[in-house]
Tab-separated table of C-alpha atoms in Angstrom:
chain	number	residue	atom	x	y	z
A	288	UNK	CA	-85.603	-11.359	41.291
A	289	UNK	CA	-84.194	-8.868	38.814
A	290	UNK	CA	-80.597	-7.739	39.016
A	291	UNK	CA	-80.085	-4.061	39.828
A	292	UNK	CA	-78.851	-1.701	37.108
A	293	UNK	CA	-75.439	-1.188	38.692
A	294	UNK	CA	-74.839	-4.928	38.782
A	295	UNK	CA	-75.820	-5.279	35.124
A	296	UNK	CA	-73.383	-2.481	34.226
A	297	UNK	CA	-70.564	-4.135	36.151
A	298	UNK	CA	-71.085	-7.505	34.522
A	299	UNK	CA	-71.295	-5.929	31.071
A	300	UNK	CA	-68.012	-4.106	31.544
A	301	UNK	CA	-66.415	-7.265	32.921
A	302	UNK	CA	-66.579	-8.925	29.501
A	303	UNK	CA	-63.169	-7.501	28.623
A	304	UNK	CA	-61.606	-9.179	31.673
A	305	UNK	CA	-63.069	-12.508	30.631
A	306	UNK	CA	-61.638	-11.980	27.159
A	307	UNK	CA	-58.191	-11.462	28.703
A	308	UNK	CA	-58.560	-14.688	30.647
A	309	UNK	CA	-59.451	-16.681	27.543
A	310	UNK	CA	-56.728	-15.037	25.471
A	311	UNK	CA	-54.009	-15.452	28.084
A	312	UNK	CA	-54.691	-19.008	29.247
A	313	UNK	CA	-52.835	-20.840	26.438
A	314	UNK	CA	-49.910	-18.440	26.617
A	315	UNK	CA	-49.635	-18.794	30.399
A	316	UNK	CA	-49.673	-22.560	30.078
A	317	UNK	CA	-46.823	-22.461	27.550
A	318	UNK	CA	-44.747	-20.000	29.600
A	319	UNK	CA	-45.033	-17.193	27.066
A	320	UNK	CA	-45.065	-13.739	28.693
A	321	UNK	CA	-47.907	-11.510	27.545
A	322	UNK	CA	-49.291	-8.200	28.829
A	323	UNK	CA	-51.957	-8.658	31.514
A	324	UNK	CA	-53.449	-5.231	30.864
A	325	UNK	CA	-55.658	-3.436	29.950
A	326	UNK	CA	-58.414	-4.589	32.298
A	327	UNK	CA	-61.660	-2.884	33.201
A	328	UNK	CA	-61.576	-1.237	36.629
A	329	UNK	CA	-63.717	0.939	38.848
A	330	UNK	CA	-61.641	3.982	39.825
A	331	UNK	CA	-61.983	6.913	42.208
A	332	UNK	CA	-60.081	10.160	41.628
A	333	UNK	CA	-59.907	13.286	43.790
A	334	UNK	CA	-58.711	14.133	47.311
A	335	UNK	CA	-59.092	11.588	50.108
A	336	UNK	CA	-60.782	13.025	53.204
A	337	UNK	CA	-60.967	10.466	55.990
A	338	UNK	CA	-63.779	12.351	57.737
A	339	UNK	CA	-65.996	11.496	54.746
A	340	UNK	CA	-65.076	7.788	54.919
A	341	UNK	CA	-67.325	4.971	56.095
A	342	UNK	CA	-66.293	1.336	56.343
A	343	UNK	CA	-67.155	-0.528	53.183
A	344	UNK	CA	-67.460	2.610	51.102
A	345	UNK	CA	-65.111	4.943	49.270
A	346	UNK	CA	-64.765	8.362	50.871
A	347	UNK	CA	-67.457	10.705	49.586
A	348	UNK	CA	-64.713	13.331	49.137
A	349	UNK	CA	-63.567	11.354	46.086
A	350	UNK	CA	-65.150	11.849	42.694
A	351	UNK	CA	-67.895	9.555	41.468
A	352	UNK	CA	-66.542	6.161	40.330
A	353	UNK	CA	-65.108	6.089	36.837
A	354	UNK	CA	-65.208	2.966	34.685
A	355	UNK	CA	-61.926	2.837	32.797
A	356	UNK	CA	-59.129	0.606	31.544
A	357	UNK	CA	-56.138	0.003	33.800
A	358	UNK	CA	-52.798	0.381	32.033
A	359	UNK	CA	-49.552	-0.664	33.658
A	360	UNK	CA	-46.745	1.917	33.987
A	361	UNK	CA	-43.413	1.763	32.230
A	362	UNK	CA	-40.371	0.479	34.094
A	363	UNK	CA	-39.523	2.050	37.449
A	364	UNK	CA	-37.291	5.131	37.368
A	365	UNK	CA	-35.001	3.564	39.997
A	366	UNK	CA	-34.392	0.062	41.437
A	367	UNK	CA	-36.843	0.656	44.277
A	368	UNK	CA	-37.169	-1.697	47.250
A	369	UNK	CA	-40.759	-2.334	48.300
A	370	UNK	CA	-41.764	-3.904	51.604
A	371	UNK	CA	-44.898	-6.058	51.486
A	372	UNK	CA	-46.910	-6.833	54.641
A	373	UNK	CA	-49.662	-9.438	54.215
A	374	UNK	CA	-51.972	-10.962	56.856
A	375	UNK	CA	-51.061	-14.642	56.436
A	376	UNK	CA	-50.591	-17.587	54.094
A	377	UNK	CA	-53.019	-19.873	55.959
A	378	UNK	CA	-55.026	-20.301	52.787
A	379	UNK	CA	-54.204	-19.726	49.135
A	380	UNK	CA	-55.992	-16.389	48.854
A	381	UNK	CA	-52.977	-14.334	49.892
A	382	UNK	CA	-50.686	-16.605	47.894
A	383	UNK	CA	-52.550	-15.421	44.790
A	384	UNK	CA	-52.204	-11.785	45.905
A	385	UNK	CA	-48.473	-12.301	46.432
A	386	UNK	CA	-48.161	-13.818	42.969
A	387	UNK	CA	-49.597	-10.651	41.430
A	388	UNK	CA	-47.282	-8.482	43.530
A	389	UNK	CA	-44.121	-10.489	42.861
A	390	UNK	CA	-44.742	-10.999	39.164
A	391	UNK	CA	-45.445	-7.318	38.575
A	392	UNK	CA	-42.424	-6.245	40.637
A	393	UNK	CA	-40.252	-8.572	38.578
A	394	UNK	CA	-41.636	-7.129	35.335
A	395	UNK	CA	-41.101	-3.538	36.469
A	396	UNK	CA	-37.574	-4.135	37.772
A	397	UNK	CA	-37.979	-3.512	41.519
A	398	UNK	CA	-37.062	-5.527	44.607
A	399	UNK	CA	-39.513	-7.008	47.125
A	400	UNK	CA	-39.231	-7.832	50.836
A	401	UNK	CA	-42.272	-9.924	51.811
A	402	UNK	CA	-43.546	-10.732	55.305
A	403	UNK	CA	-46.775	-12.225	56.641
A	404	UNK	CA	-48.181	-11.663	60.133
A	405	UNK	CA	-49.511	-15.163	60.739
A	406	UNK	CA	-53.227	-14.418	61.016
A	407	UNK	CA	-55.852	-11.815	61.759
A	408	UNK	CA	-55.138	-12.061	65.474
A	409	UNK	CA	-51.544	-10.868	64.981
A	410	UNK	CA	-52.015	-7.106	64.667
A	411	UNK	CA	-49.057	-6.250	66.903
A	412	UNK	CA	-46.788	-8.396	64.760
A	413	UNK	CA	-47.916	-6.646	61.586
A	414	UNK	CA	-47.399	-3.262	63.228
A	415	UNK	CA	-43.866	-4.326	64.190
A	416	UNK	CA	-43.204	-5.522	60.637
A	417	UNK	CA	-44.233	-2.154	59.227
A	418	UNK	CA	-41.989	-0.268	61.660
A	419	UNK	CA	-39.083	-2.563	60.773
A	420	UNK	CA	-39.524	-1.810	57.087
A	421	UNK	CA	-39.418	1.924	57.801
A	422	UNK	CA	-36.206	1.486	59.816
A	423	UNK	CA	-34.720	-0.476	56.928
A	424	UNK	CA	-35.464	2.485	54.610
A	425	UNK	CA	-37.576	0.660	52.070
A	426	UNK	CA	-38.893	2.997	49.394
A	427	UNK	CA	-42.527	2.054	49.928
A	428	UNK	CA	-44.833	-0.435	51.662
A	429	UNK	CA	-47.659	-2.450	50.119
A	430	UNK	CA	-49.953	-3.362	52.998
A	431	UNK	CA	-52.706	-5.950	53.278
A	432	UNK	CA	-53.956	-4.678	56.614
A	433	UNK	CA	-55.183	-6.974	59.372
A	434	UNK	CA	-57.345	-4.254	60.901
A	435	UNK	CA	-59.467	-1.457	59.446
A	436	UNK	CA	-58.137	1.090	61.982
A	437	UNK	CA	-55.370	-0.760	63.851
A	438	UNK	CA	-52.598	0.152	61.391
A	439	UNK	CA	-53.426	3.874	61.244
A	440	UNK	CA	-50.564	5.025	63.505
A	441	UNK	CA	-47.964	2.984	61.647
A	442	UNK	CA	-49.216	4.202	58.265
A	443	UNK	CA	-48.871	7.775	59.559
A	444	UNK	CA	-45.340	7.091	60.864
A	445	UNK	CA	-44.325	5.594	57.536
A	446	UNK	CA	-45.643	8.590	55.620
A	447	UNK	CA	-43.876	10.998	57.999
A	448	UNK	CA	-40.664	9.093	57.255
A	449	UNK	CA	-41.214	9.556	53.515
A	450	UNK	CA	-42.371	5.964	52.932
A	451	UNK	CA	-45.696	5.808	51.048
A	452	UNK	CA	-48.138	3.030	51.909
A	453	UNK	CA	-50.404	1.480	49.267
A	454	UNK	CA	-53.217	-0.617	50.694
A	455	UNK	CA	-54.122	-3.839	48.880
A	456	UNK	CA	-57.341	-5.908	49.180
A	457	UNK	CA	-58.326	-4.981	52.757
A	458	UNK	CA	-59.556	-1.418	53.189
A	459	UNK	CA	-58.145	0.890	55.884
A	460	UNK	CA	-59.426	4.057	57.517
A	461	UNK	CA	-56.072	5.879	57.729
A	462	UNK	CA	-55.864	9.491	56.572
A	463	UNK	CA	-52.232	8.885	55.600
A	464	UNK	CA	-52.542	5.978	53.179
A	465	UNK	CA	-51.211	7.003	49.764
A	466	UNK	CA	-53.417	4.871	47.492
A	467	UNK	CA	-55.675	1.793	47.531
A	468	UNK	CA	-55.874	-1.189	45.174
A	469	UNK	CA	-59.032	-2.975	46.260
A	470	UNK	CA	-62.659	-3.740	45.585
A	471	UNK	CA	-65.651	-3.124	47.836
A	472	UNK	CA	-66.365	-6.085	50.079
A	473	UNK	CA	-69.788	-4.569	50.564
A	474	UNK	CA	-70.300	-5.289	46.859
A	475	UNK	CA	-68.815	-8.776	47.270
A	476	UNK	CA	-71.412	-9.497	49.931
A	477	UNK	CA	-74.126	-7.895	47.813
A	478	UNK	CA	-73.355	-10.151	44.844
A	479	UNK	CA	-73.372	-13.221	47.091
A	480	UNK	CA	-76.724	-12.047	48.466
A	481	UNK	CA	-78.145	-11.562	44.988
A	482	UNK	CA	-77.083	-15.063	44.078
A	483	UNK	CA	-78.710	-16.566	47.186
A	484	UNK	CA	-81.902	-14.600	46.561
A	485	UNK	CA	-82.138	-15.758	42.946
A	486	UNK	CA	-81.290	-19.348	43.899
A	487	UNK	CA	-83.890	-19.379	46.687
A	488	UNK	CA	-86.549	-17.774	44.506
A	489	UNK	CA	-85.964	-20.379	41.789
A	490	UNK	CA	-86.346	-23.050	44.489
A	491	UNK	CA	-89.714	-21.545	45.453
A	492	UNK	CA	-88.782	-20.814	49.080
A	493	UNK	CA	-91.239	-18.527	50.893
A	494	UNK	CA	-88.880	-18.332	53.864
A	495	UNK	CA	-85.093	-18.438	53.493
A	496	UNK	CA	-82.973	-19.408	56.512
A	497	UNK	CA	-79.270	-18.487	56.519
A	498	UNK	CA	-76.222	-19.044	58.716
A	499	UNK	CA	-73.541	-16.437	57.968
A	500	UNK	CA	-69.808	-16.578	58.716
A	501	UNK	CA	-68.286	-13.193	57.756
A	502	UNK	CA	-64.680	-13.663	58.924
A	503	UNK	CA	-62.603	-11.649	61.446
A	504	UNK	CA	-64.787	-8.964	63.038
A	505	UNK	CA	-62.116	-6.242	63.251
A	506	UNK	CA	-60.869	-6.785	59.703
A	507	UNK	CA	-63.210	-4.216	58.155
A	508	UNK	CA	-63.991	-6.406	55.155
A	509	UNK	CA	-65.940	-9.024	57.116
A	510	UNK	CA	-68.613	-6.678	58.538
A	511	UNK	CA	-68.770	-4.954	55.135
A	512	UNK	CA	-69.524	-8.286	53.473
A	513	UNK	CA	-72.375	-8.985	55.863
A	514	UNK	CA	-73.824	-5.488	55.329
A	515	UNK	CA	-73.817	-5.921	51.555
A	516	UNK	CA	-75.358	-9.377	51.823
A	517	UNK	CA	-78.155	-8.144	54.064
A	518	UNK	CA	-78.923	-5.226	51.758
A	519	UNK	CA	-79.210	-7.545	48.748
A	520	UNK	CA	-81.679	-9.788	50.610
A	521	UNK	CA	-83.945	-6.823	51.381
A	522	UNK	CA	-85.373	-7.270	47.886
A	523	UNK	CA	-86.280	-10.904	48.378
A	524	UNK	CA	-90.055	-11.358	47.897
A	525	UNK	CA	-90.338	-13.819	50.801
A	526	UNK	CA	-89.146	-13.818	54.399
A	527	UNK	CA	-85.420	-13.883	55.167
A	528	UNK	CA	-84.313	-15.350	58.487
A	529	UNK	CA	-80.597	-15.012	59.311
A	530	UNK	CA	-80.443	-17.625	62.047
A	531	UNK	CA	-76.849	-17.099	63.112
A	532	UNK	CA	-73.838	-14.836	62.468
A	533	UNK	CA	-70.461	-15.977	63.770
A	534	UNK	CA	-67.222	-14.022	63.332
A	535	UNK	CA	-63.762	-15.558	63.555
A	536	UNK	CA	-60.276	-15.849	62.078
A	537	UNK	CA	-59.995	-17.476	58.667
A	538	UNK	CA	-58.101	-20.535	59.819
A	539	UNK	CA	-59.592	-23.885	58.826
A	540	UNK	CA	-59.837	-25.126	62.416
A	541	UNK	CA	-61.432	-21.889	63.588
A	542	UNK	CA	-64.073	-21.859	60.855
A	543	UNK	CA	-64.785	-25.558	61.289
A	544	UNK	CA	-65.429	-24.992	65.010
A	545	UNK	CA	-67.720	-22.030	64.298
A	546	UNK	CA	-69.821	-24.059	61.861
A	547	UNK	CA	-70.116	-26.950	64.301
A	548	UNK	CA	-71.149	-24.576	67.097
A	549	UNK	CA	-73.734	-22.950	64.853
A	550	UNK	CA	-75.223	-26.287	63.833
A	551	UNK	CA	-75.472	-27.275	67.470
A	552	UNK	CA	-77.118	-23.978	68.422
A	553	UNK	CA	-79.595	-23.394	65.576
A	554	UNK	CA	-79.457	-26.479	63.379
A	555	UNK	CA	-78.998	-26.510	59.590
A	556	UNK	CA	-80.183	-23.567	57.480
A	557	UNK	CA	-81.218	-23.456	53.836
A	558	UNK	CA	-77.951	-21.607	53.075
A	559	UNK	CA	-74.572	-21.462	54.732
A	560	UNK	CA	-72.878	-18.281	53.489
A	561	UNK	CA	-69.435	-17.222	54.556
A	562	UNK	CA	-65.816	-16.397	53.964
A	563	UNK	CA	-63.990	-18.717	51.612
A	564	UNK	CA	-62.521	-20.868	54.373
A	565	UNK	CA	-65.930	-21.398	56.000
A	566	UNK	CA	-67.318	-22.366	52.608
A	567	UNK	CA	-64.360	-24.728	52.023
A	568	UNK	CA	-64.792	-26.678	55.278
A	569	UNK	CA	-68.613	-26.691	55.361
A	570	UNK	CA	-69.140	-29.697	53.009
A	571	UNK	CA	-66.707	-31.760	55.086
A	572	UNK	CA	-68.516	-30.827	58.334
A	573	UNK	CA	-71.910	-31.633	56.820
A	574	UNK	CA	-70.687	-34.977	55.506
A	575	UNK	CA	-69.194	-35.957	58.847
A	576	UNK	CA	-72.367	-35.020	60.716
A	577	UNK	CA	-74.583	-36.483	57.969
A	578	UNK	CA	-76.703	-33.340	57.779
A	579	UNK	CA	-75.689	-31.348	54.705
A	580	UNK	CA	-78.008	-32.257	51.870
A	581	UNK	CA	-80.571	-29.596	52.746
A	582	UNK	CA	-77.988	-26.767	52.955
A	583	UNK	CA	-76.549	-24.896	49.975
A	584	UNK	CA	-73.059	-23.435	50.552
A	585	UNK	CA	-72.095	-20.035	49.078
A	586	UNK	CA	-68.798	-18.209	49.586
A	587	UNK	CA	-68.312	-14.452	49.884
A	588	UNK	CA	-64.966	-14.535	48.083
A	589	UNK	CA	-63.037	-17.090	46.065
A	590	UNK	CA	-59.877	-19.084	46.776
A	591	UNK	CA	-58.161	-21.812	44.801
A	592	UNK	CA	-59.559	-24.597	46.988
A	593	UNK	CA	-63.060	-23.159	46.863
A	594	UNK	CA	-62.785	-22.901	43.091
A	595	UNK	CA	-62.238	-26.669	42.898
A	596	UNK	CA	-65.193	-27.311	45.215
A	597	UNK	CA	-67.442	-25.189	43.017
A	598	UNK	CA	-66.279	-27.183	40.010
A	599	UNK	CA	-67.087	-30.414	41.851
A	600	UNK	CA	-70.529	-29.112	42.833
A	601	UNK	CA	-69.907	-29.160	46.606
A	602	UNK	CA	-70.271	-25.365	46.784
A	603	UNK	CA	-72.754	-23.399	44.689
A	604	UNK	CA	-70.641	-20.316	43.970
A	605	UNK	CA	-68.719	-17.274	45.188
A	606	UNK	CA	-67.823	-13.816	43.881
A	607	UNK	CA	-64.192	-13.272	42.898
A	608	UNK	CA	-62.330	-10.053	43.638
A	609	UNK	CA	-59.571	-11.063	41.193
A	610	UNK	CA	-56.864	-10.818	43.821
A	611	UNK	CA	-53.975	-11.350	41.366
A	612	UNK	CA	-54.999	-8.168	39.576
A	613	UNK	CA	-55.263	-6.274	42.860
A	614	UNK	CA	-51.698	-7.292	43.710
A	615	UNK	CA	-50.442	-6.117	40.321
A	616	UNK	CA	-52.341	-2.837	40.618
A	617	UNK	CA	-50.887	-2.161	44.081
A	618	UNK	CA	-47.349	-2.450	42.703
A	619	UNK	CA	-48.278	-0.244	39.740
A	620	UNK	CA	-49.630	2.408	42.125
A	621	UNK	CA	-46.471	2.281	44.215
A	622	UNK	CA	-44.218	2.689	41.181
A	623	UNK	CA	-46.263	5.650	39.982
A	624	UNK	CA	-45.975	7.272	43.417
A	625	UNK	CA	-42.225	6.690	43.620
A	626	UNK	CA	-41.824	7.971	40.063
A	627	UNK	CA	-43.394	11.268	41.188
A	628	UNK	CA	-47.006	10.891	40.058
A	629	UNK	CA	-49.865	11.984	42.313
A	630	UNK	CA	-52.625	9.643	43.427
A	631	UNK	CA	-56.088	10.998	42.726
A	632	UNK	CA	-54.764	13.149	39.878
A	633	UNK	CA	-52.347	11.265	37.615
A	634	UNK	CA	-53.847	7.899	38.525
A	635	UNK	CA	-56.763	6.815	40.757
A	636	UNK	CA	-56.472	7.121	44.513
A	637	UNK	CA	-58.577	3.975	44.735
A	638	UNK	CA	-59.220	1.383	42.029
A	639	UNK	CA	-60.091	-2.277	41.675
A	640	UNK	CA	-61.220	-4.805	39.063
A	641	UNK	CA	-64.830	-5.751	38.414
A	642	UNK	CA	-66.336	-8.598	40.400
A	643	UNK	CA	-67.709	-11.730	38.690
A	644	UNK	CA	-69.890	-14.324	40.421
A	645	UNK	CA	-68.312	-17.725	39.753
A	646	UNK	CA	-70.783	-20.612	39.969
A	647	UNK	CA	-70.949	-24.273	39.084
A	648	UNK	CA	-72.903	-23.233	35.976
A	649	UNK	CA	-70.327	-20.771	34.588
A	650	UNK	CA	-67.005	-21.897	36.076
A	651	UNK	CA	-65.685	-23.073	32.689
A	652	UNK	CA	-65.645	-19.389	31.672
A	653	UNK	CA	-63.020	-18.704	34.359
A	654	UNK	CA	-59.728	-20.598	33.813
A	655	UNK	CA	-57.826	-21.262	37.040
A	656	UNK	CA	-54.669	-19.476	35.922
A	657	UNK	CA	-56.645	-16.387	34.926
A	658	UNK	CA	-58.025	-16.106	38.448
A	659	UNK	CA	-55.100	-17.260	40.591
A	660	UNK	CA	-51.914	-17.467	38.555
A	661	UNK	CA	-49.889	-20.666	38.068
A	662	UNK	CA	-50.816	-23.756	40.055
A	663	UNK	CA	-48.442	-24.578	42.870
A	664	UNK	CA	-46.980	-21.060	43.141
A	665	UNK	CA	-45.010	-20.502	46.357
A	666	UNK	CA	-44.133	-16.885	47.205
A	667	UNK	CA	-40.485	-16.007	47.675
A	668	UNK	CA	-39.890	-13.811	50.720
A	669	UNK	CA	-37.264	-11.806	48.869
A	670	UNK	CA	-37.076	-10.738	45.241
A	671	UNK	CA	-34.041	-8.851	44.032
A	672	UNK	CA	-34.108	-6.809	40.869
A	673	UNK	CA	-33.224	-9.003	37.918
A	674	UNK	CA	-34.330	-12.279	39.514
């Protein structure tokens, strides 16, 4: 199966990000501070019209995507206070996002107030956290939304109060969001699908059976991932049979239960494909039930734990959305907004790094610290300027 032209272009442009990872790894290990930019990004300029927005896609009101280098702004004009609302710290994914946010805020000289909702079932708590930040008169909010549409009213209220909201990682529908630092999870799913198709074709499979675990159904990103995956498999020369699709929160217990229920209902498939937590727990479930040798596990995004499992060969691979960079970019966007720049004109309304597929064959090209930041990082819930 041949890779599509847009995928080839993305991987070609991604070379510069890999170079940064190689160049920065020794310095990070020694504690030396070095610039993390420029990195190659996919940016969208223009005016955001929510009526031209579909889940998993940039609004068609924006200009065609521009491949460019992301450059960090100078120091903030004032000692801004930024509220940060993230979904949870159940796994290390959002820890890596918070590292990017906190480290960039520290570098730019602004303060951070960080909260997490406790999971994708805690929308009301995240809504309350956003309203509390507005009442506390923070200068801006960086939001990792739990729901694609569920935060729309609170984003609008924040904007009406003069508090811009920059979305990070998880896309939102809101007409009032000020900017977005994220990648397309449709593309994440597409890359995972391409990998499965190539792997299955190399294995000579005429029929490919798949069990898919997207993640939380109302998150926006989970259904987008499945849509991208399915579109990639349309080009498979044989038959594709998606035996089971099971949505659920990205807690380890929840994903473990979903996998066990799927195995009981439809039996093992050639491929188990799913969110990073599903991919993390799958080898353990297979080993316990003594039924995993015939199933290849592929993730739809990458976490620290999944990275180690890919290195060990328990999981075949997963695309990485480079969440540390997304966190840094969200802070950069917020500083530019608060400094008086206009999203869509002076800097992109929406932008995110290129997406590599990390596999057991190429994982040595992706140092841990380049993908996730320092090992053992624990986010502080409060960062004052100068800390």
